[in-house]
Amino acid sequence: MPDVASAMAHQGESRRAMRTASTLADPAILSRAALDAIRKLDPRMLARNPVIFVTEVVSLLVSVLAVRAALLGEPWGFQAGIAVWLWLTVLFATFAEAVAEGRGRAQADSLRQTRTTTQAKLLVRPDDRTLWLPRAATELQVGDVVLVEAGDLIPSDGEVIEGIASVNEAAVTGESAPVIRESGGDRSAVTGGTLVVSGSIVVRVTAAPGSTFLDRMIALVEGAVRQKTPNEVALDILLAGMTIIFLIAVATLVGLASWNGQPPSVPVLAALLITLIPTTIGGLLSAIGIAGMDRLVRFNVLATSGRAVEAAGDVSVLLLDKTGTITQGSRQAAAFVPAPGVPEHEVAEAAVLASLADETPEGRSILAFARERYGIAAPELPAEAKVMPFTAQTRISGLDMGGASYRKGAVDSLARALGAELPPALAQAVDRIARQGATPLLVAKDGRLLGAIELKDIVKPGIRERFAALRRMGIRTVMVTGDNRLTAAAIATEAGVDDFLAEATPEDKLAYIRKAQAEGQLVAMCGDGTNDAPALAQADVGLAMQTGTQAAREAGNMVDLDSDPTKLIEVVEIGKQLLITRGALTTFSIANDVAKYFAILPAIFVAQYPELQALNVMRLTSPESAILSAVIFNALIIVALVPLALRGVRFTPIGAAALLRRNLLLYGVGGVIAPFVGIKAIDLLLNLLGIY
Amino acid sequence: MTLIGWAQIALVLACVIAAAMPLGRFIAQVSAGERTFLHPVLGPLERMIYAAAGVDPNRGQGWKAYTLSMLAFSAVGFASLYAILRLQGVLPFNPQGFSGMAPYLAFNTAVSFVTNTNWQAYSGESAASYLSQMAGLTVHNFVSAATGIALALALSRAFAAGGLKNLGNFWADLVRMTLYVLLPLALIVGLAFVAMGMPQTLGAYVEAQTLEGGTQVIARGPVAFQVAIKHLGTNGGGFFGVNALHPFEGPSALATALQTWSHIVIPFALCLTFGAIVGNRRQGWVLFAVMMGFLVAATAIVYAAEAAGNPLHLAGGVDPALGNMEGKDVRFGHALVALFTAATTGASCGAVNAMFDSFTPLGGMVPLFLMQLGEVLPGGVGSGLYGILVFALLAVFIAGLMVGRTPEFLGKKIQAREIKLAMLAVLVLPATILGFTAVSVVLPMAVTSIQDAGPHGLSEVLYAYSSGAGNNGSAFGGLTADTPWFDTTIGLAMLLGRFAYVVPMMAIAGSLAAKVKVPESAGTFPTHTPLFAGLLAGVILIVGGLQFLPSLALGPLAEHFAMLAGKTF
C-alpha cells in the first residue's frame, strides 16, 4: 500500500500549506464566495440576521417602487439608485459571511478527501484476529471491533485494545511524522482517517457513524454546525432593538412631517432607515465569528463551539502543567558544586569525561553546560577508552582512560559503589540541591569524590515575560505539578507564576477549578490523560491534546492537534482578539450614525424648511446626492471592513484600561469622524462624475 | 450671560455637591437598616408602621416579589387618589366648594401623581380642594418619590455581591425613605419656604380690594410644605397653575435657588449612595460627573440662548441687554431661570419658574431633549439612578468587548437576558413619545388643541408626550391638554414611562443579583474612570438621543433657523 501512504503524506502537506497560504485575496475563494453571497440572499436564511433581513425587505420595497415609477413614466433614476445600493448593502453583508466561510470550506474539502471510504475489517470475535468480514467504514457502530494492519486507513475513531502500531496522523494534524499507538495507557486513542504505517492493532470503535472526529472537524471548519455564541445572541438582541428604535423614529416621521407639509417619500425614508440601523456590524457579525474559529483552526486547535472561543477570551485563571509547559521537561546540568578543597574546574573536567559516552539528554546537557560555562570542549572519545554505560541497576556511568577512571552517578549508588563517605560540606550541598527540586549527581575520579552536578528542569526562556503579559491582562497563572511544595515554590518563583498547586492529584485540580469558578473566575487548562478528563470537562476552556486519550479529547472543548500545552496562552489571545474585533466594529457601527443624520436630515426636510440647510455641515451638493452618498457609504464601509473582520483587530497585552483607551479612540471617535469624510468624498465623486 | 449669573449657578451647584456627599452616605445607611442619628426620634414610628402593616422589614424579596409589591402599592395609590379627586366635592377641607374632577381629568391626574410625573392638566387653585392637595397629591409626592428611591436601591443591591437571592424589602425601603429622608428634608425646606414668605394655611382664599377699586380673589392655602416635597421628590406639581412663577410659590430669587437645590440634591446624592452600596465610591462619582456635566452644558445652552434673545424682537426695538424676557420673572433673572429649567427637566421634576413656550427655540429645545434622553441627568429621585444604570449597562455592553472580555459591569456579566430587558426599557420612550406625537399632529380631534402653527406647534405636542413619558410633568404651554384625547394618551404615556420601564429594569436587577461577581483584575473593563464617563455620555446621546433628532429638527431646530432667517409662522 505505498500509494496510500504517499497520498496521505501529500495530503498532510497540502493541509499544512492550506493553513499558511490561504489568504484573503485567494481568487478561488473569492469567486466561490461571490456565488454563495447571492445564494444567501434567500430571506429564509437571512431571517437569522435581523438587521440585514430588514435591509433586504426595505430593498425589495424600494425596488418595487422604482419599477412602478418607471412604468408610470415618473422620474425613477433616484429611486433606482437607492434600490441598487440597498441591495448591494445586503449583498456585501452576505459576501462577508461567504468569504469567511469560504476559507474554512477549502479546508473542509481537503479533509473530506481524506475521509475514509475503505472497507473495514470487522472482527467476528474480538479475540480472534484471523476471522474478519469486510464492512463499509461508514456502517461501523459503536462497540464494533476491527482489525487494522499496516497500510490500512483506520476506519473510525476508536481505542486500541490490542497491539501496537505507528500511525501517520497527517490527515488530522498535518504532521507527517508517525506516532505510536498502543493498547492501554494514554496513547490508545486512534482517529478515523489516519493511516497505520507499521504494525497491526485491534480497535474498538467509539464513534457513531457521521460523528467521528473527522466528521466533526469538517462540520466545524465549514461552519455547518455554527451556532450563535451567547455574546453573539446578546449582540443580536441589541442590534434588533436598535433597529426597532430607528424603525419607530423613521415611521413616526411620516406623521411628524405631515404637521407642516408633505411627508418625505418612501425611498428617502428607506434610505434614512437603512443608514441608521447598524448594518455594518449586523453584516459583519457572523463573519467575525467564523474568522475567529478559523484563526484557531489555522493555529491547529479545534474548538467544539464558538462558545469555547468566547470563553477563552474571558479566562482569568490559567492552569498550566509544570513539565513541558513551564519547564523544558528534561533535566539539564545547571551547576557543578565542588567538594571542599577541589577546584571547580576539576569537577567540570571530570564530569565531562565521565559523561563523554553518555548519550542521554542529561549526559549531553553536562557537556553543553561545561562548554558554555567553563569553556571545556569535549574531547574525541579515545579509542583505548573503556566505556561504562549507564544502566538502571548501577545508575552509574563513566569512562576509564589513560589509567584514570571517571565516574558519575546517583548519589547513593555512587557513594555505595566507591565505599566512600560524603564529606559533610558535600552532603549539605547534595541535600540543598534535592530540596530545591533538582537532581544531584556525584562525580568521582579514581575513587575520590570531587563534587556534585546539579541537574535541573530548566524554565523555558521567555516564559516569565509571557506570564507578566498575561498578568497585565488580568489573567492569573497557576502551575500544576506533582513535586512537593518546596520544589514547586522554587520553580514557581523562578517562572513567575501567580500560584501553584504542589503534589497535585487530578482531584486537586478539579477542586481548584471548582473553587476558582465559585469565586467568579473562568478557568482554562490543558490535559491529555484519562484522569484529566473530569477537570477538562469542568474547566471553562479545556484544551485536550490530540495525542491524549479518547476520554480527554471528549471531555475538553478544544483539541490541540500539535499537542503543545503552551498553546493555551495563544488560545486565550485568539479568544480576546475575537471579542475585541466584535466590540470594535460594534462601536464603530453605532458611532457612524451621527454623521449620517447630518447628511440625510437636512436633505429630507430642506423642501419643508429651507433654513434647515444650516444643518448640512458637510455642504453636500444636493438633497439627492446627500442621501445617495450616505447610502453608498453605508454599503461600502461593510466591504472596506471585511479584511479587518477576518484578520481581527490586533491584540496587545497592555492592560484593559490602556486597550480601551486605544480602541475607543480608534473605533469610537474614529467611527464618529470617518463617515463625515467618507460621505463628503462620495458626494464630491458623484458631483465630479456629473451624476449630481 | 454675566459673571454674576454664572456665580449664582456655581453657588447653587456647589451647595448641591456639598449636601449630596453626606446625604448619599446617609441614604446608604438608612437603606441598609443601620442606626442613624434620627432613629431615637423616628425609630419607634418606623416600628409602629411595620407592626400596623404586618411587615417584617428584614424579610428579603426577590425581584418579582419586590416588583409586585411596588405595583400593588401603586395600584392602590392610584385607586384611592382617583376616588378622592372624583369625590372632593362631597369631602371635607373644601372651603372653595370645588366639585369633583371629571373622569378623564381625574384619571390623568391620579396617574400623574402616582407615577411621580405631576403633569397638571388641572389648575391647582381652581380645581383641587385642600383635601385633594394634602391627603391626595402631597401624599403621593412623598410615596411616589420614595417608591422611585426604593427601586433604585433594589437595582443597586443587585451589584453589591454575587449570588444574591433578594433585593431588599420594598415596604421597608418605602417606609425608611419616606421617614428618614423625605420627611425631615421636607420639614426643613418647608420651614425655610415659610420664612421666605410662602403661605401655609387652611384658611379660604382672600378677597382683596385692588387699587383701581375692583375686587380680586387671592388664592392661598397649605402651600409651603407641599412645595417643599414637590421639589425634593422631583414631583413638580405646583399648588398653583403657574407653578414656581407664582409669587406665593416662588417668592424670591433665594426661594427659586433653594427649589433648584431641592430638586436635584437627592438624585445626585443617590449616585453616591450607589457607590457606597456597591463598595466602589469612584463608580458613584463617575455617574455623578456625567449627570453634572450634562446639567452644566444644558444650563449653558439655555442661558446663552435666552440671554441672547430673539433677533426678531431686537429688530423691533427691544433692549438687547434684556435678552428674551418673555414669560420670565425679573425676580429670578436669566441665570437662575436657565439653571432651574435644566435642573427641572434633567431631573424629571417638572416644576417651572418660567414659561417654556416663550423661550427661544434653542432654549426650549434643551428641556425637551433632556426629557427625551430618559430623565437621567440627574433624573428623578431614584428613577435617575436606575435610568443611568441601564445606560451604563448598554455602554459597557457596546464597548466592553474592546478589552477582549465579554462585557461585565461591576463584576456582573451582561448577557442576552439583560440586553433584551434593557432594550425593552429603552424602547419605551421613543415608542411612546414619537408614536403619540405623530398621531396627535394629524388626528383632527387632537389638532384643535394645538395653539401655534409651524414648528412651534409640533414642539408643543412633542413636549407634552416627552414630559409625560419621561415622568417629568412640566408643560411647554400652548396646548389645551384637558381633553379626552390628551388626558387619556398622556396618562398612558406616563404609565408606560414609569411601569413599562421599571418592570424590565427590575427583571434586570433580579437577573444580575443572582450572578456571581467576577473579581476585578487588570483585565477588567474599567468603569470608574473619566474615560468611562465620556463613553457613558456618548452612549446616552447616541442610543438615548439620536432617534429624537428628526423630531427636534422638525420642531425647535426648524424654528431656530427660521428665526435666524427672520421668518415667522
Tab-separated table of N, CA and C in Angstrom, chain A residues 244-259, chain B residues 372 426-443 446-447 450 458 461-470 485-486 488-490 492-493 496 547-548 550-551:
chain	number	residue	atom	x	y	z
A	244	ILE	N	-35.381	48.371	15.812
A	244	ILE	CA	-36.774	48.724	16.126
A	244	ILE	C	-36.875	50.199	16.503
A	245	ILE	N	-35.916	50.667	17.311
A	245	ILE	CA	-35.937	52.085	17.707
A	245	ILE	C	-35.920	52.979	16.467
A	246	PHE	N	-35.044	52.655	15.518
A	246	PHE	CA	-34.945	53.512	14.340
A	246	PHE	C	-36.142	53.314	13.412
A	247	LEU	N	-36.720	52.121	13.418
A	247	LEU	CA	-37.971	51.927	12.670
A	247	LEU	C	-39.038	52.869	13.207
A	248	ILE	N	-39.103	52.946	14.527
A	248	ILE	CA	-40.092	53.852	15.139
A	248	ILE	C	-39.786	55.292	14.733
A	249	ALA	N	-38.497	55.645	14.849
A	249	ALA	CA	-38.130	57.040	14.549
A	249	ALA	C	-38.475	57.396	13.108
A	250	VAL	N	-38.245	56.476	12.184
A	250	VAL	CA	-38.483	56.779	10.768
A	250	VAL	C	-39.976	56.707	10.438
A	251	ALA	N	-40.665	55.709	10.998
A	251	ALA	CA	-42.094	55.576	10.694
A	251	ALA	C	-42.880	56.764	11.228
A	252	THR	N	-42.544	57.224	12.435
A	252	THR	CA	-43.303	58.334	13.009
A	252	THR	C	-43.009	59.646	12.282
A	253	LEU	N	-41.902	59.643	11.547
A	253	LEU	CA	-41.543	60.848	10.794
A	253	LEU	C	-42.641	61.214	9.794
A	254	VAL	N	-43.344	60.196	9.311
A	254	VAL	CA	-44.440	60.457	8.361
A	254	VAL	C	-45.461	61.374	9.003
A	255	GLY	N	-45.832	61.043	10.251
A	255	GLY	CA	-46.796	61.880	10.952
A	255	GLY	C	-46.226	63.235	11.306
A	256	LEU	N	-45.017	63.237	11.867
A	256	LEU	CA	-44.414	64.485	12.335
A	256	LEU	C	-44.256	65.483	11.188
A	257	ALA	N	-43.811	64.962	10.032
A	257	ALA	CA	-43.569	65.863	8.899
A	257	ALA	C	-44.879	66.344	8.288
A	258	SER	N	-45.956	65.585	8.507
A	258	SER	CA	-47.245	65.978	7.928
A	258	SER	C	-47.820	67.204	8.627
A	259	TRP	N	-47.351	67.507	9.815
A	259	TRP	CA	-47.896	68.634	10.567
A	259	TRP	C	-47.783	69.930	9.774
B	372	GLN	N	-36.251	63.743	26.724
B	372	GLN	CA	-36.204	62.631	25.770
B	372	GLN	C	-35.026	61.710	26.041
B	426	VAL	N	-35.509	50.692	27.015
B	426	VAL	CA	-35.081	51.851	26.216
B	426	VAL	C	-36.098	52.156	25.103
B	427	LEU	N	-36.804	51.120	24.636
B	427	LEU	CA	-37.797	51.311	23.572
B	427	LEU	C	-39.003	52.128	24.017
B	428	VAL	N	-39.264	52.124	25.322
B	428	VAL	CA	-40.497	52.740	25.810
B	428	VAL	C	-40.588	54.211	25.409
B	429	LEU	N	-39.493	54.950	25.633
B	429	LEU	CA	-39.564	56.389	25.372
B	429	LEU	C	-39.806	56.722	23.897
B	430	PRO	N	-38.975	56.232	22.953
B	430	PRO	CA	-39.259	56.597	21.554
B	430	PRO	C	-40.628	56.128	21.091
B	431	ALA	N	-41.022	54.922	21.485
B	431	ALA	CA	-42.317	54.420	21.031
B	431	ALA	C	-43.431	55.316	21.533
B	432	THR	N	-43.377	55.669	22.811
B	432	THR	CA	-44.450	56.458	23.395
B	432	THR	C	-44.433	57.893	22.877
B	433	ILE	N	-43.264	58.518	22.986
B	433	ILE	CA	-43.186	59.943	22.638
B	433	ILE	C	-43.462	60.158	21.149
B	434	LEU	N	-42.708	59.450	20.314
B	434	LEU	CA	-42.840	59.683	18.867
B	434	LEU	C	-44.168	59.147	18.358
B	435	GLY	N	-44.584	58.002	18.883
B	435	GLY	CA	-45.832	57.396	18.427
B	435	GLY	C	-47.020	58.311	18.690
B	436	PHE	N	-47.203	58.726	19.947
B	436	PHE	CA	-48.352	59.570	20.288
B	436	PHE	C	-48.269	60.923	19.580
B	437	THR	N	-47.046	61.478	19.480
B	437	THR	CA	-46.922	62.787	18.826
B	437	THR	C	-47.311	62.693	17.352
B	438	ALA	N	-46.804	61.654	16.685
B	438	ALA	CA	-47.085	61.513	15.257
B	438	ALA	C	-48.578	61.406	15.009
B	439	VAL	N	-49.271	60.686	15.897
B	439	VAL	CA	-50.717	60.551	15.720
B	439	VAL	C	-51.411	61.873	16.038
B	440	SER	N	-50.971	62.515	17.127
B	440	SER	CA	-51.675	63.716	17.593
B	440	SER	C	-51.599	64.878	16.608
B	441	VAL	N	-50.528	64.968	15.834
B	441	VAL	CA	-50.433	66.116	14.922
B	441	VAL	C	-51.203	65.888	13.622
B	442	VAL	N	-51.745	64.700	13.432
B	442	VAL	CA	-52.582	64.503	12.243
B	442	VAL	C	-54.031	64.187	12.609
B	443	LEU	N	-54.277	63.826	13.872
B	443	LEU	CA	-55.628	63.446	14.290
B	443	LEU	C	-56.473	64.709	14.483
B	446	ALA	N	-57.287	65.931	17.926
B	446	ALA	CA	-56.165	66.396	18.740
B	446	ALA	C	-55.627	67.723	18.227
B	447	VAL	N	-55.660	67.883	16.922
B	447	VAL	CA	-55.037	69.061	16.308
B	447	VAL	C	-55.653	70.360	16.832
B	450	ILE	N	-53.903	72.337	19.554
B	450	ILE	CA	-52.581	72.919	19.352
B	450	ILE	C	-52.717	74.391	19.031
B	458	LEU	N	-45.632	71.834	16.636
B	458	LEU	CA	-45.127	70.469	16.795
B	458	LEU	C	-44.403	70.331	18.134
B	461	VAL	N	-46.716	69.705	21.144
B	461	VAL	CA	-47.221	68.336	21.325
B	461	VAL	C	-46.084	67.409	21.732
B	462	LEU	N	-44.961	67.547	21.037
B	462	LEU	CA	-43.801	66.719	21.330
B	462	LEU	C	-43.409	66.858	22.799
B	463	TYR	N	-43.474	68.099	23.262
B	463	TYR	CA	-43.096	68.361	24.641
B	463	TYR	C	-44.049	67.664	25.605
B	464	ALA	N	-45.357	67.735	25.295
B	464	ALA	CA	-46.341	67.160	26.214
B	464	ALA	C	-46.083	65.661	26.412
B	465	TYR	N	-45.825	64.938	25.303
B	465	TYR	CA	-45.619	63.496	25.447
B	465	TYR	C	-44.238	63.179	26.026
B	466	SER	N	-43.236	64.011	25.686
B	466	SER	CA	-41.924	63.793	26.278
B	466	SER	C	-42.014	63.965	27.785
B	467	SER	N	-42.763	64.978	28.193
B	467	SER	CA	-42.918	65.251	29.616
B	467	SER	C	-43.670	64.114	30.306
B	468	GLY	N	-44.703	63.623	29.643
B	468	GLY	CA	-45.482	62.533	30.225
B	468	GLY	C	-44.678	61.254	30.314
B	469	ALA	N	-44.113	60.838	29.190
B	469	ALA	CA	-43.387	59.571	29.160
B	469	ALA	C	-42.131	59.638	30.028
B	470	GLY	N	-41.503	60.813	30.091
B	470	GLY	CA	-40.313	60.957	30.932
B	470	GLY	C	-40.672	61.144	32.395
B	485	TRP	N	-58.768	63.137	24.608
B	485	TRP	CA	-57.638	62.543	23.891
B	485	TRP	C	-56.332	62.731	24.656
B	486	PHE	N	-56.041	63.965	25.013
B	486	PHE	CA	-54.753	64.210	25.660
B	486	PHE	C	-54.734	63.700	27.100
B	488	THR	N	-56.186	61.093	28.183
B	488	THR	CA	-56.014	59.642	28.137
B	488	THR	C	-54.624	59.261	27.637
B	489	THR	N	-54.199	59.859	26.510
B	489	THR	CA	-52.928	59.409	25.928
B	489	THR	C	-51.734	59.867	26.758
B	490	ILE	N	-51.804	61.068	27.304
B	490	ILE	CA	-50.691	61.483	28.163
B	490	ILE	C	-50.688	60.628	29.430
B	492	LEU	N	-51.585	57.517	29.509
B	492	LEU	CA	-50.941	56.257	29.097
B	492	LEU	C	-49.427	56.438	28.985
B	493	ALA	N	-49.021	57.578	28.431
B	493	ALA	CA	-47.587	57.828	28.293
B	493	ALA	C	-46.899	57.808	29.655
B	496	LEU	N	-46.758	54.154	30.902
B	496	LEU	CA	-45.732	53.390	30.184
B	496	LEU	C	-44.344	53.852	30.606
B	547	GLN	N	-32.435	59.110	18.153
B	547	GLN	CA	-33.717	58.814	17.493
B	547	GLN	C	-34.689	59.987	17.567
B	548	PHE	N	-34.403	60.939	18.479
B	548	PHE	CA	-35.301	62.089	18.580
B	548	PHE	C	-34.860	63.252	17.696
B	550	PRO	N	-34.704	63.676	14.400
B	550	PRO	CA	-35.626	64.122	13.347
B	550	PRO	C	-36.764	64.968	13.908
B	551	SER	N	-37.303	64.554	15.063
B	551	SER	CA	-38.424	65.325	15.618
B	551	SER	C	-37.943	66.697	16.067
